Amino acid sequence: AGGGRMIDRLRKWYYNAAGFNKLGLMRDDTLHEDDDVKEALKRLPEHLYNARVFRIKRALDLSLKHQILPKDQWVKYEEDHPYLEPYIKEVIRERHEREAWNKK
Amino acid sequence: KRFYSLKVAPKVASSPTAAKVKLSPESQDLEITKLPNGLVIASLENFSPTSRIGVFIKTGSRYETTSNLGTAHLLRLASNLTTKGASSFRITRGIEAVGGSLSVHATREKMAYSVECLRDYVDTVMEYLLNVTTASEFRRWEVADLQPKLKVDKAIALQNPQVGVLENLHAAAYKNALANPLYCPDYRVGKITSEQLHHFVQNNFTSSRMALVGIGIDHSTLKQVAEQFLNIRSGVGAPGAKAVYRGGEIRKQTGDSLVHAAIVTEGAVTGSTEANAFSVLQYVLGAGPLVKRGTSVTSKLTQGVAKAVSQPFDVSAFNVNYSDSGLFGIYTISQAANAGEVIKAALNQIKAVAQGGVTDADVKTAKNQLKANYLMSVETSQGLLNEIGSESLVSGTHTSPSAAAQKIDSVATGDVVNAAKKFISGKKSMAATGDLGNTPFLDEL
């Protein structure tokens, strides 16, 4: 139990050190857009997709002005949820299935 | 002298007890069971090397409402979408890998999902079939990608002018239910949501409205499958509205030089005694050419119209039966200039029959044609599957071909005359497409 909490604290420290939350971004906003991510993005429900676009636009604006958000608007480690992860998992599963079939 | 011809070939002694080679065991009888939840299971073990299994559901475009028109059409196209047990990719590849095929066939009142494959792979394709009919997920993005196919499907179907005329005919003849088009209306393409598909399936694909039919598979296997997997939704689901006949006309003016017109009245319900009379009347009047490029000598309609016009035309009797209504009448294809004469001549022929102008010989010929047509349609395994499935859905029983032939024989000439009288006196509906300058309106007939 103690070990678990250590890892958690490390994680939280690393999240804050990475700094993208100061631009108002969530972890899944920063993913590199390869083919799997692109396909998963196509499957996002509309409200999640619009929220993502807004966050990215805001972050681009801030970086252009060399600013960051005020501290109370930073994304908290606890509030950051991996919204895109289930879709990516499904896309990768489908791709593996296709590859397995094509190998046969 | 050489009498080669006189040399008799040595006689081959044919043994009277020569072993007969049996190609396959004789087909068993059709077995039919009805489960307590209403599902009907029918199977015919004919020991053929291929098996054909179908899931028939009593649903179709008539169960749509104005808020979800086109759902049944999209459902028809959605048979290969991802299900809970298999992804879309896997369904396609899996069925192809065993050399099978999955197809969906839908009418206004029933949908039939059927798979066929070599006997050894029945389990595999059956799994896919059950997945598709009971556990389809209708993923939002897959449904969205499918909608353009509605347009293509409709365009291909409408290349055949008959399809368009019949859609209009049903829309003109009925107020609801059966008036719904088989093909998605243009304004609904792109707007059908995954929720609507789910809703439609939840409300219509219930056990008591389904039948599982197999040809080339034994009954116990089918029964086991049905009890295990097709037991998901009980109840009757959403009841369809009763079709109300109204009798109207829809005319579509196009530039076509050929006018397609259909004029009908309310006909008979599937399975009623009247239905047989109307079918016989259909063949008395002429239900399509039996000899290619022939002159349809036995068709009263063709002969009657040929006397009235000299240009090419085609006319046949139109007959369709649904579970609570039917349509009977004529379908004409004529040159735009003499469409009126063709239609009037055809209607006069029916009037002649209604006034008793039909002989017993005519009726016998028609009965033979009808019987032959029916029996030939159930000779293919596809036709047979369809026939067994449709009948299981309607009544949960099966009429053997000989019993069906007997029913046809029991129609008397008087019944045929009465059917014709019903047409003459009934409220008419009409649909016409083409250059309609010379096509009469209903009140001018």
mmCIF file of C-alpha atoms in Angstrom, chain B residues 32-409:
data_model
loop_
_atom_site.group_PDB
_atom_site.id
_atom_site.type_symbol
_atom_site.label_atom_id
_atom_site.label_comp_id
_atom_site.label_asym_id
_atom_site.label_seq_id
_atom_site.Cartn_x
_atom_site.Cartn_y
_atom_site.Cartn_z
ATOM 1 C CA ILE B 32 -41.844 -28.054 -37.564
ATOM 2 C CA THR B 33 -41.955 -27.125 -33.877
ATOM 3 C CA LYS B 34 -43.285 -24.103 -32.084
ATOM 4 C CA LEU B 35 -41.493 -23.148 -28.901
ATOM 5 C CA PRO B 36 -43.449 -21.804 -25.926
ATOM 6 C CA ASN B 37 -42.030 -18.336 -26.516
ATOM 7 C CA GLY B 38 -43.624 -18.255 -29.947
ATOM 8 C CA LEU B 39 -40.558 -18.990 -32.047
ATOM 9 C CA VAL B 40 -41.264 -21.405 -34.889
ATOM 10 C CA ILE B 41 -38.541 -23.815 -35.944
ATOM 11 C CA ALA B 42 -38.791 -25.701 -39.217
ATOM 12 C CA SER B 43 -36.242 -27.937 -40.813
ATOM 13 C CA LEU B 44 -36.020 -30.185 -43.800
ATOM 14 C CA GLU B 45 -33.222 -32.706 -43.814
ATOM 15 C CA ASN B 46 -32.615 -33.432 -47.472
ATOM 16 C CA PHE B 47 -29.046 -34.656 -47.071
ATOM 17 C CA SER B 48 -27.802 -32.173 -49.585
ATOM 18 C CA PRO B 49 -24.129 -31.166 -49.396
ATOM 19 C CA THR B 50 -25.069 -27.582 -48.678
ATOM 20 C CA SER B 51 -27.164 -26.191 -45.882
ATOM 21 C CA ARG B 52 -29.294 -23.119 -46.023
ATOM 22 C CA ILE B 53 -30.563 -21.514 -42.839
ATOM 23 C CA GLY B 54 -32.806 -18.524 -42.541
ATOM 24 C CA VAL B 55 -34.099 -16.352 -39.751
ATOM 25 C CA PHE B 56 -37.455 -14.900 -40.745
ATOM 26 C CA ILE B 57 -38.883 -11.992 -38.832
ATOM 27 C CA LYS B 58 -42.330 -10.534 -39.089
ATOM 28 C CA THR B 59 -41.247 -6.983 -39.590
ATOM 29 C CA GLY B 60 -40.650 -4.682 -42.466
ATOM 30 C CA SER B 61 -41.358 -1.261 -43.795
ATOM 31 C CA ARG B 62 -44.977 -1.435 -42.716
ATOM 32 C CA TYR B 63 -43.915 -1.270 -39.067
ATOM 33 C CA GLU B 64 -42.241 2.107 -39.526
ATOM 34 C CA THR B 65 -43.899 5.344 -38.557
ATOM 35 C CA THR B 66 -43.471 8.707 -40.227
ATOM 36 C CA SER B 67 -40.739 9.540 -37.734
ATOM 37 C CA ASN B 68 -38.502 6.637 -38.651
ATOM 38 C CA LEU B 69 -39.107 5.984 -42.336
ATOM 39 C CA GLY B 70 -36.244 4.221 -44.016
ATOM 40 C CA THR B 71 -35.104 2.349 -40.910
ATOM 41 C CA ALA B 72 -36.060 -0.995 -42.380
ATOM 42 C CA HIS B 73 -34.121 -0.180 -45.545
ATOM 43 C CA LEU B 74 -30.998 0.726 -43.588
ATOM 44 C CA LEU B 75 -31.435 -2.366 -41.468
ATOM 45 C CA ARG B 76 -31.462 -4.380 -44.656
ATOM 46 C CA LEU B 77 -28.087 -2.905 -45.579
ATOM 47 C CA ALA B 78 -26.699 -3.186 -42.053
ATOM 48 C CA SER B 79 -26.364 -6.930 -41.900
ATOM 49 C CA ASN B 80 -22.579 -6.847 -41.940
ATOM 50 C CA LEU B 81 -22.033 -4.297 -39.190
ATOM 51 C CA THR B 82 -20.161 -5.123 -36.014
ATOM 52 C CA THR B 83 -21.971 -7.310 -33.535
ATOM 53 C CA LYS B 84 -21.250 -8.202 -29.930
ATOM 54 C CA GLY B 85 -19.559 -11.427 -30.938
ATOM 55 C CA ALA B 86 -17.747 -10.445 -34.085
ATOM 56 C CA SER B 87 -16.465 -7.319 -35.733
ATOM 57 C CA SER B 88 -17.708 -6.302 -39.150
ATOM 58 C CA PHE B 89 -14.392 -7.314 -40.675
ATOM 59 C CA ARG B 90 -14.576 -10.739 -39.080
ATOM 60 C CA ILE B 91 -18.131 -11.404 -40.235
ATOM 61 C CA THR B 92 -17.223 -10.668 -43.848
ATOM 62 C CA ARG B 93 -13.957 -12.563 -43.810
ATOM 63 C CA GLY B 94 -15.273 -15.401 -41.700
ATOM 64 C CA ILE B 95 -18.188 -16.136 -43.986
ATOM 65 C CA GLU B 96 -16.039 -15.776 -47.093
ATOM 66 C CA ALA B 97 -13.405 -18.090 -45.627
ATOM 67 C CA VAL B 98 -15.845 -20.981 -45.446
ATOM 68 C CA GLY B 99 -17.339 -20.198 -48.822
ATOM 69 C CA GLY B 100 -20.710 -19.227 -47.454
ATOM 70 C CA SER B 101 -22.932 -16.269 -48.104
ATOM 71 C CA LEU B 102 -25.161 -14.078 -46.004
ATOM 72 C CA SER B 103 -28.018 -12.181 -47.536
ATOM 73 C CA VAL B 104 -30.992 -10.186 -46.395
ATOM 74 C CA HIS B 105 -34.263 -10.097 -48.226
ATOM 75 C CA ALA B 106 -37.093 -7.925 -47.064
ATOM 76 C CA THR B 107 -40.634 -7.227 -48.125
ATOM 77 C CA ARG B 108 -43.096 -4.837 -46.608
ATOM 78 C CA GLU B 109 -44.059 -7.411 -44.019
ATOM 79 C CA LYS B 110 -41.165 -9.727 -43.452
ATOM 80 C CA MET B 111 -37.398 -9.772 -43.309
ATOM 81 C CA ALA B 112 -35.353 -12.843 -44.030
ATOM 82 C CA TYR B 113 -31.695 -13.208 -43.120
ATOM 83 C CA SER B 114 -30.310 -16.312 -44.770
ATOM 84 C CA VAL B 115 -26.948 -17.996 -44.881
ATOM 85 C CA GLU B 116 -25.889 -20.865 -47.021
ATOM 86 C CA CYS B 117 -22.724 -22.875 -46.840
ATOM 87 C CA LEU B 118 -21.281 -26.349 -47.077
ATOM 88 C CA ARG B 119 -22.712 -28.636 -44.463
ATOM 89 C CA ASP B 120 -19.458 -28.934 -42.518
ATOM 90 C CA TYR B 121 -19.306 -25.254 -41.749
ATOM 91 C CA VAL B 122 -22.849 -24.781 -40.571
ATOM 92 C CA ASP B 123 -21.762 -23.985 -37.013
ATOM 93 C CA THR B 124 -19.532 -21.135 -38.094
ATOM 94 C CA VAL B 125 -22.032 -19.394 -40.296
ATOM 95 C CA MET B 126 -24.859 -20.043 -37.867
ATOM 96 C CA GLU B 127 -22.875 -18.180 -35.222
ATOM 97 C CA TYR B 128 -22.549 -15.192 -37.533
ATOM 98 C CA LEU B 129 -26.209 -15.351 -38.487
ATOM 99 C CA LEU B 130 -27.324 -15.317 -34.872
ATOM 100 C CA ASN B 131 -24.934 -12.500 -34.069
ATOM 101 C CA VAL B 132 -26.266 -10.414 -36.908
ATOM 102 C CA THR B 133 -29.914 -10.939 -36.083
ATOM 103 C CA THR B 134 -29.757 -10.657 -32.313
ATOM 104 C CA ALA B 135 -26.642 -8.817 -31.209
ATOM 105 C CA SER B 136 -25.895 -6.136 -33.741
ATOM 106 C CA GLU B 137 -24.307 -3.115 -32.088
ATOM 107 C CA PHE B 138 -25.081 -0.482 -34.734
ATOM 108 C CA ARG B 139 -22.003 1.513 -33.858
ATOM 109 C CA ARG B 140 -22.615 5.172 -34.530
ATOM 110 C CA TRP B 141 -19.738 5.632 -36.938
ATOM 111 C CA GLU B 142 -20.497 2.459 -38.858
ATOM 112 C CA VAL B 143 -24.130 3.499 -39.280
ATOM 113 C CA ALA B 144 -23.017 6.933 -40.458
ATOM 114 C CA ASP B 145 -20.676 5.403 -43.027
ATOM 115 C CA LEU B 146 -23.484 3.174 -44.266
ATOM 116 C CA GLN B 147 -25.980 5.915 -45.125
ATOM 117 C CA PRO B 148 -24.602 6.780 -48.599
ATOM 118 C CA LYS B 149 -25.303 3.169 -49.522
ATOM 119 C CA LEU B 150 -29.014 3.890 -49.127
ATOM 120 C CA LYS B 151 -28.824 6.242 -52.081
ATOM 121 C CA VAL B 152 -26.933 3.780 -54.234
ATOM 122 C CA ASP B 153 -29.259 0.927 -53.361
ATOM 123 C CA LYS B 154 -32.300 3.037 -54.164
ATOM 124 C CA ALA B 155 -30.836 4.277 -57.430
ATOM 125 C CA ILE B 156 -30.079 0.748 -58.577
ATOM 126 C CA ALA B 157 -33.556 -0.427 -57.677
ATOM 127 C CA LEU B 158 -35.277 2.492 -59.384
ATOM 128 C CA GLN B 159 -33.535 1.751 -62.655
ATOM 129 C CA ASN B 160 -36.394 -0.698 -62.996
ATOM 130 C CA PRO B 161 -39.487 1.489 -63.567
ATOM 131 C CA GLN B 162 -41.771 -1.157 -62.085
ATOM 132 C CA VAL B 163 -40.256 -0.568 -58.644
ATOM 133 C CA GLY B 164 -41.095 3.119 -58.713
ATOM 134 C CA VAL B 165 -44.638 2.484 -59.905
ATOM 135 C CA LEU B 166 -45.274 -0.104 -57.222
ATOM 136 C CA GLU B 167 -43.953 2.198 -54.492
ATOM 137 C CA ASN B 168 -46.338 4.873 -55.708
ATOM 138 C CA LEU B 169 -49.147 2.365 -55.978
ATOM 139 C CA HIS B 170 -48.826 1.368 -52.351
ATOM 140 C CA ALA B 171 -48.547 4.976 -51.257
ATOM 141 C CA ALA B 172 -51.721 5.751 -53.219
ATOM 142 C CA ALA B 173 -53.682 2.725 -52.115
ATOM 143 C CA TYR B 174 -53.107 2.816 -48.371
ATOM 144 C CA LYS B 175 -53.210 5.433 -45.652
ATOM 145 C CA ASN B 176 -50.547 3.916 -43.428
ATOM 146 C CA ALA B 177 -48.408 0.848 -42.785
ATOM 147 C CA LEU B 178 -48.364 -0.656 -46.262
ATOM 148 C CA ALA B 179 -48.047 2.838 -47.750
ATOM 149 C CA ASN B 180 -44.524 3.114 -46.318
ATOM 150 C CA PRO B 181 -41.939 2.871 -49.064
ATOM 151 C CA LEU B 182 -39.559 -0.059 -49.230
ATOM 152 C CA TYR B 183 -36.718 2.276 -50.108
ATOM 153 C CA CYS B 184 -35.640 5.089 -47.821
ATOM 154 C CA PRO B 185 -37.127 8.466 -48.757
ATOM 155 C CA ASP B 186 -34.476 10.929 -49.919
ATOM 156 C CA TYR B 187 -34.942 13.352 -47.044
ATOM 157 C CA ARG B 188 -34.152 10.646 -44.508
ATOM 158 C CA VAL B 189 -30.809 9.605 -45.969
ATOM 159 C CA GLY B 190 -28.106 10.637 -43.516
ATOM 160 C CA LYS B 191 -30.583 11.187 -40.704
ATOM 161 C CA ILE B 192 -31.241 7.642 -39.531
ATOM 162 C CA THR B 193 -29.526 7.218 -36.168
ATOM 163 C CA SER B 194 -28.099 4.198 -34.437
ATOM 164 C CA GLU B 195 -30.717 4.610 -31.694
ATOM 165 C CA GLN B 196 -33.523 4.319 -34.245
ATOM 166 C CA LEU B 197 -32.045 1.094 -35.559
ATOM 167 C CA HIS B 198 -31.696 -0.287 -32.045
ATOM 168 C CA HIS B 199 -35.243 0.745 -31.241
ATOM 169 C CA PHE B 200 -36.589 -0.885 -34.359
ATOM 170 C CA VAL B 201 -34.792 -4.139 -33.596
ATOM 171 C CA GLN B 202 -35.854 -4.135 -29.923
ATOM 172 C CA ASN B 203 -39.475 -3.634 -30.834
ATOM 173 C CA ASN B 204 -39.727 -5.948 -33.791
ATOM 174 C CA PHE B 205 -37.224 -8.746 -33.489
ATOM 175 C CA THR B 206 -39.049 -10.643 -30.771
ATOM 176 C CA SER B 207 -39.187 -14.417 -30.443
ATOM 177 C CA SER B 208 -42.876 -14.715 -31.121
ATOM 178 C CA ARG B 209 -42.439 -12.963 -34.451
ATOM 179 C CA MET B 210 -39.511 -14.992 -35.651
ATOM 180 C CA ALA B 211 -39.024 -18.284 -37.389
ATOM 181 C CA LEU B 212 -35.808 -20.237 -37.760
ATOM 182 C CA VAL B 213 -35.820 -22.398 -40.858
ATOM 183 C CA GLY B 214 -33.156 -24.747 -42.118
ATOM 184 C CA ILE B 215 -32.774 -26.916 -45.182
ATOM 185 C CA GLY B 216 -30.101 -29.573 -45.037
ATOM 186 C CA ILE B 217 -29.786 -29.548 -41.288
ATOM 187 C CA ASP B 218 -31.368 -31.772 -38.698
ATOM 188 C CA HIS B 219 -34.147 -30.596 -36.457
ATOM 189 C CA SER B 220 -32.580 -31.234 -33.082
ATOM 190 C CA THR B 221 -29.523 -29.085 -33.873
ATOM 191 C CA LEU B 222 -31.712 -26.252 -35.016
ATOM 192 C CA LYS B 223 -33.956 -26.564 -31.971
ATOM 193 C CA GLN B 224 -30.990 -26.486 -29.623
ATOM 194 C CA VAL B 225 -29.621 -23.382 -31.289
ATOM 195 C CA ALA B 226 -32.978 -21.683 -31.138
ATOM 196 C CA GLU B 227 -33.521 -22.440 -27.476
ATOM 197 C CA GLN B 228 -30.066 -21.255 -26.528
ATOM 198 C CA PHE B 229 -29.613 -18.191 -28.637
ATOM 199 C CA LEU B 230 -32.884 -16.954 -30.039
ATOM 200 C CA ASN B 231 -34.580 -16.644 -26.711
ATOM 201 C CA ILE B 232 -33.659 -13.068 -26.063
ATOM 202 C CA ARG B 233 -36.652 -10.927 -26.575
ATOM 203 C CA SER B 234 -40.070 -12.189 -25.715
ATOM 204 C CA GLY B 235 -43.401 -10.598 -26.256
ATOM 205 C CA VAL B 236 -45.019 -9.343 -29.406
ATOM 206 C CA GLY B 237 -43.091 -6.114 -29.614
ATOM 207 C CA ALA B 238 -44.692 -3.068 -31.097
ATOM 208 C CA PRO B 239 -47.906 -3.988 -32.897
ATOM 209 C CA GLY B 240 -48.095 -2.784 -36.440
ATOM 210 C CA ALA B 241 -50.965 -0.590 -37.475
ATOM 211 C CA LYS B 242 -53.744 -2.234 -39.432
ATOM 212 C CA ALA B 243 -53.434 -1.280 -43.064
ATOM 213 C CA VAL B 244 -56.276 0.971 -44.146
ATOM 214 C CA TYR B 245 -57.092 0.965 -47.836
ATOM 215 C CA ARG B 246 -58.015 4.357 -49.189
ATOM 216 C CA GLY B 247 -57.919 4.185 -52.968
ATOM 217 C CA GLY B 248 -56.081 7.148 -54.448
ATOM 218 C CA GLU B 249 -53.955 7.911 -57.437
ATOM 219 C CA ILE B 250 -50.411 9.112 -57.863
ATOM 220 C CA ARG B 251 -49.141 10.231 -61.240
ATOM 221 C CA LYS B 252 -45.510 10.942 -61.979
ATOM 222 C CA GLN B 253 -44.955 12.935 -65.131
ATOM 223 C CA THR B 254 -41.592 12.125 -66.698
ATOM 224 C CA GLY B 255 -40.393 12.328 -70.264
ATOM 225 C CA ASP B 256 -40.530 8.589 -70.786
ATOM 226 C CA SER B 257 -42.162 7.473 -73.996
ATOM 227 C CA LEU B 258 -43.400 4.338 -72.287
ATOM 228 C CA VAL B 259 -46.159 4.731 -69.746
ATOM 229 C CA HIS B 260 -46.224 2.310 -66.829
ATOM 230 C CA ALA B 261 -49.572 2.198 -65.092
ATOM 231 C CA ALA B 262 -51.049 0.014 -62.385
ATOM 232 C CA ILE B 263 -54.720 0.003 -61.451
ATOM 233 C CA VAL B 264 -55.852 -2.069 -58.512
ATOM 234 C CA THR B 265 -58.539 -2.596 -55.932
ATOM 235 C CA GLU B 266 -58.269 -4.138 -52.516
ATOM 236 C CA GLY B 267 -57.638 -7.836 -52.959
ATOM 237 C CA ALA B 268 -57.335 -10.854 -50.706
ATOM 238 C CA VAL B 269 -55.468 -11.601 -47.512
ATOM 239 C CA THR B 270 -52.647 -14.178 -47.559
ATOM 240 C CA GLY B 271 -53.927 -17.667 -46.975
ATOM 241 C CA SER B 272 -57.622 -16.914 -47.334
ATOM 242 C CA THR B 273 -59.802 -18.870 -49.758
ATOM 243 C CA GLU B 274 -60.327 -15.634 -51.629
ATOM 244 C CA ALA B 275 -56.590 -15.428 -52.200
ATOM 245 C CA ASN B 276 -56.683 -18.602 -54.246
ATOM 246 C CA ALA B 277 -59.564 -17.297 -56.323
ATOM 247 C CA PHE B 278 -57.688 -14.088 -57.038
ATOM 248 C CA SER B 279 -54.567 -16.032 -57.962
ATOM 249 C CA VAL B 280 -56.514 -18.136 -60.433
ATOM 250 C CA LEU B 281 -58.149 -15.009 -61.831
ATOM 251 C CA GLN B 282 -54.691 -13.526 -62.212
ATOM 252 C CA TYR B 283 -53.658 -16.439 -64.417
ATOM 253 C CA VAL B 284 -56.954 -16.436 -66.307
ATOM 254 C CA LEU B 285 -56.283 -12.839 -67.219
ATOM 255 C CA GLY B 286 -52.615 -13.398 -67.897
ATOM 256 C CA ALA B 287 -49.722 -13.144 -65.483
ATOM 257 C CA GLY B 288 -46.754 -12.657 -67.707
ATOM 258 C CA PRO B 289 -45.481 -14.445 -70.805
ATOM 259 C CA LEU B 290 -44.860 -18.147 -70.501
ATOM 260 C CA VAL B 291 -43.115 -18.521 -73.846
ATOM 261 C CA LYS B 292 -40.349 -16.061 -74.640
ATOM 262 C CA ARG B 293 -41.235 -13.789 -77.513
ATOM 263 C CA GLY B 294 -44.527 -15.659 -77.802
ATOM 264 C CA THR B 295 -47.963 -14.175 -78.267
ATOM 265 C CA SER B 296 -49.482 -15.058 -74.856
ATOM 266 C CA VAL B 297 -52.385 -16.882 -76.448
ATOM 267 C CA THR B 298 -53.945 -17.839 -73.139
ATOM 268 C CA SER B 299 -53.771 -14.367 -71.669
ATOM 269 C CA LYS B 300 -57.139 -12.683 -71.977
ATOM 270 C CA LEU B 301 -55.630 -9.292 -71.262
ATOM 271 C CA THR B 302 -52.992 -9.556 -73.954
ATOM 272 C CA GLN B 303 -55.465 -10.781 -76.540
ATOM 273 C CA GLY B 304 -58.009 -8.121 -75.675
ATOM 274 C CA VAL B 305 -55.534 -5.261 -75.804
ATOM 275 C CA ALA B 306 -53.947 -6.571 -79.012
ATOM 276 C CA LYS B 307 -57.306 -6.053 -80.714
ATOM 277 C CA ALA B 308 -57.441 -2.455 -79.550
ATOM 278 C CA VAL B 309 -53.927 -1.201 -80.347
ATOM 279 C CA SER B 310 -51.326 -2.116 -82.896
ATOM 280 C CA GLN B 311 -48.232 -0.744 -81.224
ATOM 281 C CA PRO B 312 -46.112 -2.705 -78.764
ATOM 282 C CA PHE B 313 -47.510 -3.004 -75.265
ATOM 283 C CA ASP B 314 -47.413 -5.301 -72.294
ATOM 284 C CA VAL B 315 -50.180 -6.041 -69.888
ATOM 285 C CA SER B 316 -50.512 -8.479 -67.052
ATOM 286 C CA ALA B 317 -52.633 -9.012 -63.995
ATOM 287 C CA PHE B 318 -51.130 -7.827 -60.747
ATOM 288 C CA ASN B 319 -51.815 -9.645 -57.515
ATOM 289 C CA VAL B 320 -50.199 -9.290 -54.124
ATOM 290 C CA ASN B 321 -51.309 -10.521 -50.703
ATOM 291 C CA TYR B 322 -50.408 -9.209 -47.293
ATOM 292 C CA SER B 323 -51.387 -10.362 -43.849
ATOM 293 C CA ASP B 324 -54.375 -8.048 -43.559
ATOM 294 C CA SER B 325 -55.028 -6.825 -47.068
ATOM 295 C CA GLY B 326 -54.056 -7.323 -50.668
ATOM 296 C CA LEU B 327 -54.025 -5.659 -54.042
ATOM 297 C CA PHE B 328 -55.390 -7.002 -57.291
ATOM 298 C CA GLY B 329 -55.533 -5.379 -60.673
ATOM 299 C CA ILE B 330 -53.638 -4.815 -63.860
ATOM 300 C CA TYR B 331 -50.205 -3.518 -64.762
ATOM 301 C CA THR B 332 -49.789 -2.020 -68.226
ATOM 302 C CA ILE B 333 -46.809 -0.784 -70.186
ATOM 303 C CA SER B 334 -47.802 1.113 -73.288
ATOM 304 C CA GLN B 335 -46.669 3.771 -75.738
ATOM 305 C CA ALA B 336 -47.488 7.206 -74.373
ATOM 306 C CA ALA B 337 -49.885 7.961 -77.237
ATOM 307 C CA ASN B 338 -52.252 5.056 -76.692
ATOM 308 C CA ALA B 339 -51.956 4.448 -72.961
ATOM 309 C CA GLY B 340 -55.646 5.225 -72.544
ATOM 310 C CA GLU B 341 -56.763 2.618 -75.069
ATOM 311 C CA VAL B 342 -54.545 -0.043 -73.566
ATOM 312 C CA ILE B 343 -55.856 0.549 -70.059
ATOM 313 C CA LYS B 344 -59.489 0.682 -71.132
ATOM 314 C CA ALA B 345 -59.182 -2.473 -73.217
ATOM 315 C CA ALA B 346 -57.561 -4.299 -70.305
ATOM 316 C CA LEU B 347 -60.281 -3.209 -67.898
ATOM 317 C CA ASN B 348 -62.937 -4.300 -70.369
ATOM 318 C CA GLN B 349 -61.460 -7.778 -70.351
ATOM 319 C CA ILE B 350 -61.903 -8.022 -66.620
ATOM 320 C CA LYS B 351 -65.423 -6.725 -66.973
ATOM 321 C CA ALA B 352 -66.077 -9.510 -69.460
ATOM 322 C CA VAL B 353 -64.886 -12.081 -66.953
ATOM 323 C CA ALA B 354 -67.019 -10.506 -64.233
ATOM 324 C CA GLN B 355 -70.030 -10.887 -66.465
ATOM 325 C CA GLY B 356 -69.366 -14.591 -66.713
ATOM 326 C CA GLY B 357 -67.265 -14.576 -69.866
ATOM 327 C CA VAL B 358 -64.884 -17.245 -68.671
ATOM 328 C CA THR B 359 -65.110 -20.922 -69.511
ATOM 329 C CA ASP B 360 -64.202 -23.903 -67.358
ATOM 330 C CA ALA B 361 -61.403 -24.660 -69.805
ATOM 331 C CA ASP B 362 -59.927 -21.194 -69.239
ATOM 332 C CA VAL B 363 -60.060 -21.740 -65.507
ATOM 333 C CA LYS B 364 -58.429 -25.161 -65.824
ATOM 334 C CA THR B 365 -55.605 -23.716 -67.925
ATOM 335 C CA ALA B 366 -55.099 -20.940 -65.399
ATOM 336 C CA LYS B 367 -55.032 -23.409 -62.518
ATOM 337 C CA ASN B 368 -52.387 -25.466 -64.261
ATOM 338 C CA GLN B 369 -50.273 -22.412 -64.898
ATOM 339 C CA LEU B 370 -50.624 -21.281 -61.303
ATOM 340 C CA LYS B 371 -49.766 -24.692 -59.918
ATOM 341 C CA ALA B 372 -46.774 -25.032 -62.214
ATOM 342 C CA ASN B 373 -45.501 -21.603 -61.261
ATOM 343 C CA TYR B 374 -45.832 -22.315 -57.553
ATOM 344 C CA LEU B 375 -44.281 -25.751 -57.694
ATOM 345 C CA MET B 376 -41.395 -24.531 -59.807
ATOM 346 C CA SER B 377 -40.705 -21.715 -57.376
ATOM 347 C CA VAL B 378 -40.185 -24.121 -54.490
ATOM 348 C CA GLU B 379 -37.820 -26.315 -56.447
ATOM 349 C CA THR B 380 -34.780 -24.241 -55.615
ATOM 350 C CA SER B 381 -33.571 -24.356 -52.047
ATOM 351 C CA GLN B 382 -33.829 -20.589 -51.885
ATOM 352 C CA GLY B 383 -37.425 -20.595 -53.035
ATOM 353 C CA LEU B 384 -38.253 -23.440 -50.711
ATOM 354 C CA LEU B 385 -36.635 -21.742 -47.735
ATOM 355 C CA ASN B 386 -38.545 -18.584 -48.444
ATOM 356 C CA GLU B 387 -41.806 -20.445 -48.760
ATOM 357 C CA ILE B 388 -41.351 -22.431 -45.555
ATOM 358 C CA GLY B 389 -40.235 -19.337 -43.702
ATOM 359 C CA SER B 390 -43.094 -17.159 -44.865
ATOM 360 C CA GLU B 391 -45.647 -19.764 -43.997
ATOM 361 C CA SER B 392 -44.086 -20.417 -40.577
ATOM 362 C CA LEU B 393 -44.316 -16.734 -39.799
ATOM 363 C CA VAL B 394 -47.930 -16.470 -40.814
ATOM 364 C CA SER B 395 -49.406 -19.666 -39.442
ATOM 365 C CA GLY B 396 -46.691 -21.763 -37.818
ATOM 366 C CA THR B 397 -47.531 -24.685 -40.097
ATOM 367 C CA HIS B 398 -46.455 -25.921 -43.476
ATOM 368 C CA THR B 399 -48.680 -26.818 -46.399
ATOM 369 C CA SER B 400 -47.190 -29.529 -48.540
ATOM 370 C CA PRO B 401 -47.021 -28.806 -52.267
ATOM 371 C CA SER B 402 -49.709 -31.368 -52.986
ATOM 372 C CA ALA B 403 -52.047 -29.808 -50.446
ATOM 373 C CA ALA B 404 -51.393 -26.408 -51.968
ATOM 374 C CA ALA B 405 -52.143 -27.792 -55.419
ATOM 375 C CA GLN B 406 -55.386 -29.234 -54.110
ATOM 376 C CA LYS B 407 -56.426 -25.876 -52.691
ATOM 377 C CA ILE B 408 -55.835 -24.338 -56.080
ATOM 378 C CA ASP B 409 -57.925 -27.032 -57.737
#
